[in-house]
mmCIF file of C-alpha atoms in Angstrom:
data_model
loop_
_atom_site.group_PDB
_atom_site.id
_atom_site.type_symbol
_atom_site.label_atom_id
_atom_site.label_comp_id
_atom_site.label_asym_id
_atom_site.label_seq_id
_atom_site.Cartn_x
_atom_site.Cartn_y
_atom_site.Cartn_z
ATOM 1 C CA MET W 270 104.008 217.491 125.077
ATOM 2 C CA SER W 271 102.298 220.486 123.199
ATOM 3 C CA SER W 272 98.333 220.097 123.092
ATOM 4 C CA LEU W 273 98.565 222.171 120.445
ATOM 5 C CA GLN W 274 99.689 220.047 117.774
ATOM 6 C CA THR W 275 99.229 216.296 117.093
ATOM 7 C CA LEU W 276 102.093 213.899 117.206
ATOM 8 C CA THR W 277 101.569 211.306 114.317
ATOM 9 C CA LEU W 278 103.323 207.905 115.791
ATOM 10 C CA VAL W 279 104.167 205.460 112.924
ATOM 11 C CA CYS W 280 104.211 201.621 114.373
ATOM 12 C CA PHE W 281 105.907 198.736 112.865
ATOM 13 C CA PRO W 282 105.407 194.891 113.909
ATOM 14 C CA HIS W 283 107.904 192.608 114.658
ATOM 15 C CA ALA W 284 108.741 189.592 111.353
ATOM 16 C CA GLY W 285 105.664 188.435 110.051
ATOM 17 C CA GLY W 286 103.394 189.624 112.614
ATOM 18 C CA GLY W 287 100.377 191.930 112.489
ATOM 19 C CA LEU W 288 99.357 195.186 113.594
ATOM 20 C CA GLY W 289 96.660 194.500 116.052
ATOM 21 C CA ARG W 290 99.054 194.938 119.149
ATOM 22 C CA TYR W 291 98.868 198.350 118.084
ATOM 23 C CA ARG W 292 95.370 198.867 117.083
ATOM 24 C CA GLY W 293 94.547 197.735 120.954
ATOM 25 C CA TRP W 294 96.804 200.929 121.916
ATOM 26 C CA ARG W 295 94.033 203.459 119.963
ATOM 27 C CA ASP W 296 91.740 203.730 123.086
ATOM 28 C CA ASP W 297 94.627 204.241 125.195
ATOM 29 C CA LEU W 298 96.787 206.695 123.648
ATOM 30 C CA PRO W 299 97.077 210.269 125.351
ATOM 31 C CA ASP W 300 95.204 213.139 123.801
ATOM 32 C CA GLY W 301 97.115 214.623 120.914
ATOM 33 C CA VAL W 302 98.693 211.516 119.484
ATOM 34 C CA GLU W 303 97.257 209.576 116.225
ATOM 35 C CA LEU W 304 98.146 205.881 115.939
ATOM 36 C CA VAL W 305 99.137 205.470 111.908
ATOM 37 C CA LEU W 306 100.060 202.021 110.764
ATOM 38 C CA PRO W 307 101.660 200.996 107.748
ATOM 39 C CA ASP W 308 99.879 198.188 105.149
ATOM 40 C CA LEU W 309 103.176 196.098 104.364
ATOM 41 C CA PRO W 310 103.429 193.095 102.122
ATOM 42 C CA GLY W 311 102.732 190.111 103.468
ATOM 43 C CA ARG W 312 100.451 190.642 105.914
ATOM 44 C CA GLU W 313 97.184 191.811 106.344
ATOM 45 C CA GLY W 314 95.101 193.620 103.615
ATOM 46 C CA ARG W 315 97.968 192.499 101.406
ATOM 47 C CA LEU W 316 98.624 189.054 102.668
ATOM 48 C CA PHE W 317 99.328 187.398 99.584
ATOM 49 C CA ASP W 318 102.086 189.860 98.652
ATOM 50 C CA GLU W 319 105.557 188.820 98.909
ATOM 51 C CA PRO W 320 107.678 190.500 101.271
ATOM 52 C CA LEU W 321 109.975 192.972 100.852
ATOM 53 C CA PRO W 322 113.638 191.797 100.770
ATOM 54 C CA ASP W 323 115.507 193.729 103.527
ATOM 55 C CA VAL W 324 114.638 196.531 105.450
ATOM 56 C CA ALA W 325 116.145 199.221 103.756
ATOM 57 C CA SER W 326 113.163 198.552 101.290
ATOM 58 C CA VAL W 327 110.511 198.221 103.894
ATOM 59 C CA SER W 328 111.219 201.869 105.278
ATOM 60 C CA GLN W 329 111.491 203.116 101.474
ATOM 61 C CA TYR W 330 108.186 201.867 100.811
ATOM 62 C CA ALA W 331 106.655 202.802 104.078
ATOM 63 C CA ILE W 332 107.833 206.423 103.747
ATOM 64 C CA HIS W 333 106.124 206.251 99.921
ATOM 65 C CA GLN W 334 103.120 204.901 101.378
ATOM 66 C CA LEU W 335 102.570 207.008 104.026
ATOM 67 C CA ALA W 336 103.835 210.137 102.316
ATOM 68 C CA ALA W 337 100.812 211.957 102.629
ATOM 69 C CA GLU W 338 100.503 211.737 106.388
ATOM 70 C CA ILE W 339 104.209 212.605 106.917
ATOM 71 C CA ALA W 340 104.280 215.854 104.654
ATOM 72 C CA SER W 341 100.884 217.074 106.766
ATOM 73 C CA SER W 342 102.688 216.038 110.446
ATOM 74 C CA ASP W 343 104.530 218.770 112.056
ATOM 75 C CA ARG W 344 105.521 216.073 115.008
ATOM 76 C CA LEU W 345 106.193 212.539 113.902
ATOM 77 C CA ALA W 346 107.447 209.851 116.288
ATOM 78 C CA ILE W 347 108.178 206.081 114.721
ATOM 79 C CA ALA W 348 108.040 202.646 116.614
ATOM 80 C CA GLY W 349 109.097 199.348 116.304
ATOM 81 C CA ILE W 350 109.593 196.262 118.152
ATOM 82 C CA SER W 351 112.044 193.205 116.865
ATOM 83 C CA TYR W 352 112.622 193.519 113.097
ATOM 84 C CA GLY W 353 110.161 196.328 113.524
ATOM 85 C CA ALA W 354 112.354 198.392 115.283
ATOM 86 C CA LEU W 355 115.370 198.556 112.643
ATOM 87 C CA VAL W 356 112.784 199.730 110.695
ATOM 88 C CA ALA W 357 111.779 202.354 112.415
ATOM 89 C CA PHE W 358 115.327 203.507 112.635
ATOM 90 C CA ASP W 359 116.108 203.274 109.292
ATOM 91 C CA MET W 360 113.144 205.046 108.416
ATOM 92 C CA ALA W 361 114.251 208.103 110.632
ATOM 93 C CA ALA W 362 117.276 208.052 109.270
ATOM 94 C CA ARG W 363 116.244 208.690 105.964
ATOM 95 C CA LEU W 364 113.749 211.546 106.535
ATOM 96 C CA GLU W 365 116.375 213.078 108.464
ATOM 97 C CA ALA W 366 118.320 212.981 106.223
ATOM 98 C CA SER W 367 115.734 214.595 103.555
ATOM 99 C CA GLY W 368 115.175 217.478 106.417
ATOM 100 C CA LYS W 369 112.170 215.917 108.296
ATOM 101 C CA LYS W 370 112.288 216.330 111.492
ATOM 102 C CA ILE W 371 111.753 213.483 114.183
ATOM 103 C CA GLN W 372 110.611 213.452 117.319
ATOM 104 C CA ALA W 373 111.866 210.431 118.468
ATOM 105 C CA VAL W 374 112.211 206.603 118.006
ATOM 106 C CA PHE W 375 110.916 204.216 120.475
ATOM 107 C CA ALA W 376 112.519 200.868 119.691
ATOM 108 C CA ALA W 377 112.219 197.159 121.611
ATOM 109 C CA SER W 378 113.521 194.340 121.396
ATOM 110 C CA GLN W 379 116.459 194.703 118.990
ATOM 111 C CA ARG W 380 119.935 195.153 118.616
ATOM 112 C CA ALA W 381 121.852 198.362 117.474
ATOM 113 C CA PRO W 382 121.652 198.358 113.863
ATOM 114 C CA THR W 383 125.455 198.698 114.366
ATOM 115 C CA THR W 384 125.849 195.342 115.903
ATOM 116 C CA ARG W 385 126.008 192.013 114.629
ATOM 117 C CA LEU W 386 124.800 188.757 116.786
ATOM 118 C CA PRO W 387 125.725 185.319 116.002
ATOM 119 C CA PRO W 388 124.476 184.244 112.375
ATOM 120 C CA ILE W 389 121.090 182.124 112.728
ATOM 121 C CA ASN W 390 120.278 181.787 108.683
ATOM 122 C CA TRP W 391 116.907 182.316 109.433
ATOM 123 C CA ARG W 392 116.465 181.816 105.244
ATOM 124 C CA SER W 393 117.671 178.282 105.018
ATOM 125 C CA MET W 394 116.259 176.710 108.087
ATOM 126 C CA ASP W 395 113.960 174.427 107.676
ATOM 127 C CA ASP W 396 110.400 174.500 108.659
ATOM 128 C CA GLU W 397 110.716 172.680 112.050
ATOM 129 C CA ARG W 398 113.837 174.190 113.542
ATOM 130 C CA LEU W 399 112.403 177.640 112.579
ATOM 131 C CA LEU W 400 109.221 176.634 114.748
ATOM 132 C CA ALA W 401 111.038 175.619 117.300
ATOM 133 C CA GLU W 402 113.264 178.278 117.610
ATOM 134 C CA LEU W 403 109.995 181.058 117.526
ATOM 135 C CA THR W 404 108.477 179.138 119.922
ATOM 136 C CA GLU W 405 111.298 179.502 122.167
ATOM 137 C CA ILE W 406 111.563 183.109 122.211
ATOM 138 C CA GLY W 407 107.586 183.436 122.768
ATOM 139 C CA GLY W 408 106.701 184.283 118.939
ATOM 140 C CA LEU W 409 104.500 181.570 118.377
ATOM 141 C CA SER W 410 101.798 179.359 120.067
ATOM 142 C CA PRO W 411 103.276 176.027 119.558
ATOM 143 C CA ASP W 412 100.336 174.297 118.577
ATOM 144 C CA LEU W 413 100.294 176.809 115.297
ATOM 145 C CA GLY W 414 103.246 174.174 114.380
ATOM 146 C CA ALA W 415 100.914 171.588 112.893
ATOM 147 C CA GLU W 416 98.224 174.430 111.230
ATOM 148 C CA GLU W 417 99.106 173.439 107.511
ATOM 149 C CA GLU W 418 97.589 176.976 106.185
ATOM 150 C CA PHE W 419 99.792 178.974 109.130
ATOM 151 C CA LEU W 420 102.825 177.332 107.639
ATOM 152 C CA GLU W 421 102.059 177.981 103.870
ATOM 153 C CA LEU W 422 100.884 181.424 104.619
ATOM 154 C CA PHE W 423 103.302 182.980 107.243
ATOM 155 C CA LEU W 424 106.330 181.187 107.513
ATOM 156 C CA PRO W 425 107.519 182.325 104.476
ATOM 157 C CA VAL W 426 107.114 186.304 105.549
ATOM 158 C CA ILE W 427 108.678 185.102 108.412
ATOM 159 C CA ARG W 428 111.888 183.488 107.397
ATOM 160 C CA ALA W 429 112.085 186.631 104.955
ATOM 161 C CA GLU W 430 111.726 188.989 107.482
ATOM 162 C CA LEU W 431 114.239 187.413 110.062
ATOM 163 C CA HIS W 432 116.544 187.372 107.622
ATOM 164 C CA ALA W 433 116.183 190.668 106.526
ATOM 165 C CA SER W 434 116.531 191.612 110.284
ATOM 166 C CA GLU W 435 119.586 189.602 110.778
ATOM 167 C CA THR W 436 121.506 191.109 108.370
ATOM 168 C CA TYR W 437 120.754 194.591 108.561
ATOM 169 C CA LEU W 438 123.685 197.287 109.619
ATOM 170 C CA ARG W 439 123.348 200.652 109.172
ATOM 171 C CA PRO W 440 124.909 202.211 106.492
ATOM 172 C CA ASP W 441 127.740 203.884 106.286
ATOM 173 C CA ALA W 442 126.303 207.289 104.622
ATOM 174 C CA TYR W 443 123.867 207.374 107.545
ATOM 175 C CA ASP W 444 124.358 210.207 110.103
ATOM 176 C CA ARG W 445 123.807 209.558 113.727
ATOM 177 C CA LEU W 446 120.118 210.409 114.537
ATOM 178 C CA ARG W 447 119.188 214.108 115.811
ATOM 179 C CA CYS W 448 116.283 212.493 117.967
ATOM 180 C CA PRO W 449 115.950 210.739 120.671
ATOM 181 C CA ILE W 450 115.789 207.045 121.081
ATOM 182 C CA PHE W 451 114.104 205.201 123.821
ATOM 183 C CA LEU W 452 115.096 201.478 124.134
ATOM 184 C CA TYR W 453 112.936 199.108 125.430
ATOM 185 C CA HIS W 454 114.580 195.507 126.157
ATOM 186 C CA GLY W 455 113.325 192.558 128.687
ATOM 187 C CA ASN W 456 115.521 191.275 130.852
ATOM 188 C CA GLU W 457 114.515 187.694 130.106
ATOM 189 C CA ASP W 458 114.780 188.050 126.314
ATOM 190 C CA ALA W 459 116.580 185.069 124.730
ATOM 191 C CA ALA W 460 117.084 186.410 121.750
ATOM 192 C CA ILE W 461 118.666 189.612 122.271
ATOM 193 C CA PRO W 462 121.643 190.482 124.342
ATOM 194 C CA SER W 463 121.605 193.601 126.670
ATOM 195 C CA SER W 464 124.691 194.506 125.566
ATOM 196 C CA SER W 465 123.494 194.706 122.127
ATOM 197 C CA ALA W 466 120.564 196.454 123.253
ATOM 198 C CA ARG W 467 122.255 199.412 124.681
ATOM 199 C CA ALA W 468 124.647 199.505 121.671
ATOM 200 C CA TRP W 469 121.781 202.257 120.766
ATOM 201 C CA ARG W 470 123.291 204.707 122.844
ATOM 202 C CA ASP W 471 125.683 205.308 120.051
ATOM 203 C CA GLU W 472 122.892 206.175 117.838
ATOM 204 C CA THR W 473 121.861 209.722 119.397
ATOM 205 C CA ASP W 474 123.154 212.467 121.607
ATOM 206 C CA HIS W 475 119.016 211.647 123.611
ATOM 207 C CA PHE W 476 118.993 208.017 124.685
ATOM 208 C CA SER W 477 116.754 206.360 126.815
ATOM 209 C CA TRP W 478 116.772 202.742 128.275
ATOM 210 C CA ARG W 479 113.871 200.775 130.085
ATOM 211 C CA SER W 480 114.534 197.012 131.428
ATOM 212 C CA LEU W 481 111.402 195.525 131.490
ATOM 213 C CA GLU W 482 110.306 191.811 133.566
ATOM 214 C CA ALA W 483 109.637 190.421 130.346
ATOM 215 C CA ALA W 484 110.862 188.171 127.471
ATOM 216 C CA HIS W 485 111.350 189.368 123.682
ATOM 217 C CA PHE W 486 107.765 190.479 122.953
ATOM 218 C CA LEU W 487 107.446 192.747 126.076
ATOM 219 C CA THR W 488 104.345 191.431 127.849
ATOM 220 C CA GLY W 489 103.589 190.248 130.738
ATOM 221 C CA PRO W 490 102.613 186.869 132.558
ATOM 222 C CA ASP W 491 99.061 188.114 132.012
ATOM 223 C CA GLY W 492 99.258 189.115 128.701
ATOM 224 C CA LYS W 493 99.435 192.731 129.736
ATOM 225 C CA ASP W 494 101.427 194.829 126.872
ATOM 226 C CA LEU W 495 104.231 195.911 129.035
ATOM 227 C CA TRP W 496 106.144 197.789 126.273
ATOM 228 C CA TYR W 497 103.071 199.964 125.809
ATOM 229 C CA GLU W 498 102.868 200.927 129.419
ATOM 230 C CA ALA W 499 106.538 201.770 129.039
ATOM 231 C CA LEU W 500 106.265 203.629 126.139
ATOM 232 C CA ARG W 501 103.154 205.547 126.925
ATOM 233 C CA GLU W 502 104.952 206.815 130.033
ATOM 234 C CA ASP W 503 107.785 208.100 127.555
ATOM 235 C CA LEU W 504 105.432 210.186 125.345
ATOM 236 C CA ARG W 505 105.495 212.848 128.099
ATOM 237 C CA PHE W 506 109.027 213.701 127.463
ATOM 238 C CA VAL W 507 108.381 213.941 123.281
ATOM 239 C CA HIS W 508 108.224 217.596 122.993
ATOM 240 C CA ASP W 509 108.980 220.404 120.318
#
């Protein structure tokens, strides 16, 4: 990686997730990598805003919100986990179509955007089942189901973004990405089969795959961020 130009790394969270995970990366990123985090509706600074209805709307919103950072960056990469991986892909496809060069997409814990999984229909699922499903894949502490404030604030966002993730398919008008895709999948992921994750190889000529000893959110039993450790290693392959 060139030391003369900064790599701008835009990161998207999982459905309903905050950006704390990515903030934890800041102090340990390699020299020359700058983290950029979008302020998305339904969380943190925009907690009381309605979530956007679909993946395409989120990527369009992020492109508009981060227009200055995108325009000023000669080396731009995009990362996302779960729902965020599809947003990262959609954003990269839109930017490449506009003539912007993308250095890489780092996609974690998600099916390829041309594959479908058996429908779960998150939007119509009752709260009890939704909480049970989230707990099973490691996305929720079981005791949060009793927190009334959590249910009121975050379940609508989680539900909407899981529905957006479930229903997204790559538009026919999109070309295959010119940039490389680095794909990360947990070998204990109960939500995304490895065959659906490996199908990302059809979205680019430059594909890298890492299977991690982890469940859907790619953390170790001690809480270590295994996805970040792997992504940090792969940053050295991202060059002009």
